[in-house]
CSV table of C-alpha atoms in Angstrom, one decimal:
chain,number,residue,atom,x,y,z
Y,19,MET,CA,-19.9,19.7,-17.1
Y,20,GLU,CA,-19.9,18.5,-13.5
Y,21,PRO,CA,-16.5,18.9,-11.5
Y,22,VAL,CA,-14.9,15.6,-10.2
Y,23,ARG,CA,-14.4,15.8,-6.4
Y,24,ALA,CA,-11.4,14.2,-4.8
Y,25,LYS,CA,-10.9,12.5,-1.3
Y,26,VAL,CA,-7.5,12.3,0.2
Y,27,CYS,CA,-7.7,9.2,2.4
Y,28,GLY,CA,-5.6,7.6,5.2
Y,29,LEU,CA,-4.4,10.8,6.6
Y,30,THR,CA,-2.2,10.9,9.7
Y,31,ARG,CA,-0.7,14.3,9.8
Y,32,ALA,CA,-2.1,17.6,10.1
Y,33,GLU,CA,0.3,19.2,7.5
Y,34,ASP,CA,-0.9,16.5,5.0
Y,35,ALA,CA,-4.5,17.4,5.5
Y,36,LEU,CA,-3.8,20.7,5.3
Y,37,ALA,CA,-1.9,20.4,2.1
Y,38,ALA,CA,-4.8,18.5,0.9
Y,39,GLU,CA,-7.2,21.4,1.5
Y,40,ARG,CA,-4.9,24.1,0.2
Y,41,LEU,CA,-4.4,21.9,-3.3
Y,42,GLY,CA,-8.3,21.6,-3.6
Y,43,ALA,CA,-9.4,18.4,-2.1
Y,44,TRP,CA,-12.9,18.1,-1.2
Y,45,ALA,CA,-12.8,15.6,1.5
Y,46,VAL,CA,-10.4,13.9,4.0
Y,47,GLY,CA,-10.4,10.5,5.0
Y,48,PHE,CA,-9.4,8.9,8.4
Y,49,VAL,CA,-9.0,5.1,8.8
Y,50,PHE,CA,-10.4,3.6,12.1
Y,51,ALA,CA,-10.0,0.1,11.2
Y,52,PRO,CA,-6.8,-2.1,11.2
Y,53,SER,CA,-4.4,-0.6,8.9
Y,54,LYS,CA,-1.2,0.8,8.6
Y,55,ARG,CA,-2.8,4.4,8.5
Y,56,ARG,CA,-4.9,3.6,11.4
Y,57,VAL,CA,-5.7,6.9,13.7
Y,58,ALA,CA,-7.5,7.5,17.0
Y,59,PRO,CA,-10.7,9.4,16.9
Y,60,GLU,CA,-9.1,12.3,19.2
Y,61,GLN,CA,-6.4,12.4,16.4
Y,62,ALA,CA,-8.6,12.5,13.8
Y,63,ALA,CA,-10.5,15.2,15.7
Y,64,ALA,CA,-7.4,17.4,16.0
Y,65,ILE,CA,-6.4,16.9,12.8
Y,66,GLY,CA,-9.8,17.9,11.5
Y,67,ALA,CA,-9.8,20.8,13.6
Y,68,ARG,CA,-7.0,22.6,11.6
Y,69,LEU,CA,-9.1,22.5,8.7
Y,70,GLY,CA,-11.6,24.9,7.2
Y,71,PRO,CA,-15.4,24.2,7.2
Y,72,PHE,CA,-15.7,23.2,3.6
Y,73,VAL,CA,-13.7,20.1,4.0
Y,74,THR,CA,-15.4,17.0,4.5
Y,75,ARG,CA,-14.0,14.7,7.3
Y,76,VAL,CA,-15.0,11.1,6.6
Y,77,GLY,CA,-14.2,8.0,8.7
Y,78,VAL,CA,-13.5,4.7,7.0
Y,79,PHE,CA,-15.0,1.6,9.1
Y,80,VAL,CA,-14.9,-2.1,8.7
Y,81,ASP,CA,-17.8,-3.9,10.1
Y,82,ALA,CA,-18.4,-1.7,12.8
Y,83,PRO,CA,-21.9,-1.4,14.6
Y,84,PRO,CA,-23.4,1.7,14.1
Y,85,ASP,CA,-23.6,2.6,17.7
Y,86,GLU,CA,-19.7,2.2,17.6
Y,87,VAL,CA,-19.4,4.1,14.4
Y,88,LEU,CA,-21.8,6.9,15.9
Y,89,ALA,CA,-19.4,7.2,18.9
Y,90,VAL,CA,-16.4,7.7,17.1
Y,91,ALA,CA,-18.1,10.3,14.6
Y,92,ARG,CA,-19.1,12.2,17.6
Y,93,THR,CA,-15.6,12.2,19.0
Y,94,ALA,CA,-13.7,12.7,15.6
Y,95,ARG,CA,-16.1,15.2,14.5
Y,96,LEU,CA,-16.9,13.5,11.2
Y,97,GLY,CA,-19.1,14.8,8.4
Y,98,ALA,CA,-19.8,11.4,6.6
Y,99,VAL,CA,-18.8,7.9,7.3
Y,100,GLN,CA,-17.4,5.2,4.8
Y,101,LEU,CA,-18.3,1.3,5.2
Y,102,HIS,CA,-15.7,-0.8,4.0
Y,103,GLY,CA,-17.0,-4.3,5.1
Y,104,SER,CA,-19.8,-6.5,4.8
Y,105,GLU,CA,-22.4,-4.2,6.5
Y,106,PRO,CA,-25.7,-5.2,6.2
Y,107,PRO,CA,-28.2,-2.4,4.6
Y,108,GLU,CA,-30.1,-2.1,7.6
Y,109,TRP,CA,-26.8,-0.7,9.3
Y,110,ALA,CA,-26.3,1.9,6.6
Y,111,GLU,CA,-30.0,2.7,7.0
Y,112,ALA,CA,-29.3,3.5,10.9
Y,113,LEU,CA,-26.2,5.7,10.2
Y,114,ARG,CA,-27.9,7.5,7.5
Y,115,ARG,CA,-30.4,9.0,10.0
Y,116,HIS,CA,-27.4,10.9,11.4
Y,117,LEU,CA,-24.7,11.1,8.8
Y,118,PRO,CA,-24.2,10.6,4.9
Y,119,VAL,CA,-23.0,6.9,3.9
Y,120,ILE,CA,-20.5,6.0,1.5
Y,121,LYS,CA,-20.4,2.0,0.8
Y,122,ALA,CA,-17.4,0.7,-0.3
Y,123,VAL,CA,-17.2,-2.3,-2.7
Y,124,ARG,CA,-14.1,-4.2,-3.1
Y,125,LEU,CA,-13.9,-5.7,-6.7
Y,126,SER,CA,-12.3,-9.0,-7.7
Y,127,GLY,CA,-14.4,-8.7,-10.7
Y,128,PRO,CA,-17.3,-7.1,-12.3
Y,129,PRO,CA,-19.9,-6.5,-9.1
Y,130,ASP,CA,-23.4,-7.6,-9.0
Y,131,PRO,CA,-25.4,-4.8,-10.4
Y,132,ALA,CA,-28.0,-5.2,-7.2
Y,133,LEU,CA,-25.3,-3.1,-5.3
Y,134,LEU,CA,-26.9,-0.1,-7.0
Y,135,ALA,CA,-29.8,-0.7,-4.5
Y,136,TYR,CA,-27.6,-0.5,-1.5
Y,137,PRO,CA,-28.9,2.4,1.2
Y,138,ALA,CA,-25.8,4.9,0.7
Y,139,ASP,CA,-25.5,8.4,-0.6
Y,140,ALA,CA,-22.5,7.4,-2.5
Y,141,LEU,CA,-20.9,4.2,-3.6
Y,142,LEU,CA,-17.1,3.8,-3.8
Y,143,ALA,CA,-15.4,1.1,-5.8
Y,144,ASP,CA,-11.9,-0.2,-4.6
Y,145,GLY,CA,-9.6,-3.0,-5.3
Y,146,PRO,CA,-9.5,-6.2,-3.7
Y,147,ARG,CA,-7.0,-5.1,-1.2
Y,148,PRO,CA,-7.9,-1.6,0.1
Y,149,GLY,CA,-4.8,0.7,0.7
Y,150,SER,CA,-2.4,-1.5,-1.4
Y,151,GLY,CA,-2.2,0.6,-4.3
Y,152,GLU,CA,-3.0,-2.4,-6.4
Y,153,ALA,CA,-4.7,-1.5,-9.5
Y,154,TYR,CA,-7.7,-3.5,-11.1
Y,155,ASP,CA,-9.6,-3.6,-14.3
Y,156,TRP,CA,-11.6,-0.6,-14.9
Y,157,GLY,CA,-13.7,-2.6,-17.2
Y,158,TRP,CA,-15.2,-4.3,-13.9
Y,159,LEU,CA,-16.7,-0.6,-13.2
Y,160,GLU,CA,-19.3,-0.8,-16.2
Y,161,PRO,CA,-22.3,-2.4,-13.6
Y,162,LEU,CA,-21.7,0.6,-11.7
Y,163,ALA,CA,-21.2,3.0,-14.1
Y,164,ASP,CA,-24.9,4.5,-13.8
Y,165,HIS,CA,-24.6,5.4,-10.2
Y,166,PRO,CA,-25.3,9.1,-9.8
Y,167,ARG,CA,-22.3,9.0,-7.1
Y,168,LEU,CA,-19.7,6.6,-8.1
Y,169,ILE,CA,-16.5,7.2,-6.3
Y,170,VAL,CA,-13.5,5.5,-7.9
Y,171,ALA,CA,-10.5,4.4,-5.6
Y,172,GLY,CA,-7.8,1.8,-5.9
Y,173,GLY,CA,-4.6,1.9,-7.3
Y,174,LEU,CA,-5.1,5.6,-8.4
Y,175,SER,CA,-2.1,8.0,-8.9
Y,176,PRO,CA,-1.2,11.2,-10.9
Y,177,GLU,CA,0.2,8.5,-13.7
Y,178,ARG,CA,-3.1,6.6,-14.0
Y,179,LEU,CA,-5.8,9.5,-13.5
Y,180,PRO,CA,-5.9,10.6,-17.1
Y,181,GLU,CA,-6.5,6.7,-18.3
Y,182,LEU,CA,-9.3,6.6,-15.8
Y,183,PHE,CA,-10.9,10.0,-17.3
Y,184,ALA,CA,-10.6,8.8,-20.7
Y,185,ARG,CA,-12.9,5.9,-20.0
Y,186,LEU,CA,-15.2,7.0,-17.3
Y,187,CYS,CA,-16.3,10.5,-15.6
Y,188,PRO,CA,-17.0,9.6,-11.8
Y,189,TYR,CA,-18.4,11.6,-9.3
Y,190,ALA,CA,-15.2,11.7,-7.4
Y,191,VAL,CA,-12.1,9.7,-6.9
Y,192,ASP,CA,-10.3,8.6,-3.6
Y,193,VAL,CA,-6.8,8.3,-3.3
Y,194,SER,CA,-4.3,7.3,-0.6
Y,195,SER,CA,-1.1,5.2,-1.4
Y,196,GLY,CA,-0.8,6.7,-5.0
Y,197,VAL,CA,0.2,10.2,-3.4
Y,198,GLU,CA,2.4,8.8,-0.5
Y,199,SER,CA,6.3,8.6,0.3
Y,200,ALA,CA,5.4,6.2,3.3
Y,201,PRO,CA,2.0,4.7,4.7
Y,202,GLY,CA,0.1,7.6,6.0
Y,203,VAL,CA,2.8,10.2,5.0
Y,204,LYS,CA,1.6,12.1,1.9
Y,205,ASP,CA,4.0,13.3,-0.8
Y,206,GLU,CA,3.0,16.9,-1.6
Y,207,ALA,CA,4.2,17.0,-5.2
Y,208,ARG,CA,2.5,13.9,-6.0
Y,209,LEU,CA,-0.9,15.3,-4.2
Y,210,ARG,CA,-0.5,18.3,-6.0
Y,211,ALA,CA,-0.1,16.6,-9.5
Y,212,PHE,CA,-2.9,14.1,-8.6
Y,213,LEU,CA,-5.2,17.2,-7.6
Y,214,GLN,CA,-4.3,19.3,-10.9
Y,215,TRP,CA,-5.8,16.2,-12.9
Y,216,VAL,CA,-8.8,16.5,-10.9
Y,217,ARG,CA,-9.4,20.0,-11.7
Y,218,ARG,CA,-9.0,19.2,-15.4
Y,219,GLY,CA,-11.6,16.8,-14.9
Y,220,CYS,CA,-12.6,14.4,-17.7
Y,221,GLY,CA,-13.1,16.7,-20.8
């Protein structure tokens, strides 16, 4: 069975990034859009420099033009970018010439299956208010379930992960507020519990 991968997003502190790596995260996320967890590209670069080479640094952007995304990616030394707005397909195509692209979709109901054709390396399903920790009906994921690299985010926590895995085995899961003690501050015990469930997988 394929392993489920985990990204820990909304990082603002090096100690949290190091804990995520130590506990088994495959990727870490830095938010460059308006958010309580927003960081400067230089701050992300400094945190990322503390990590080993096998953890992907992902930048989260909302409706930023490709040239702006690439400039931040160079400064922050990103390995992938996550588009969380209404970016047209041609923006994703331009970015994919340089970096892998994750397209995030905010769900307020079952999505249009046409999203499966969006030119991205992975598709991320999130709740209607990303970063809020609000849960949504996982039945809404059904139109996207056949995507080979579906990442599930939105309202995830150590407590809810077993329920998700009982219904769906995604390519990856993405967590932020569900392992925090405050916005941008990760709780190591909750992070450990979350990543332990990820390692157990969907079996």
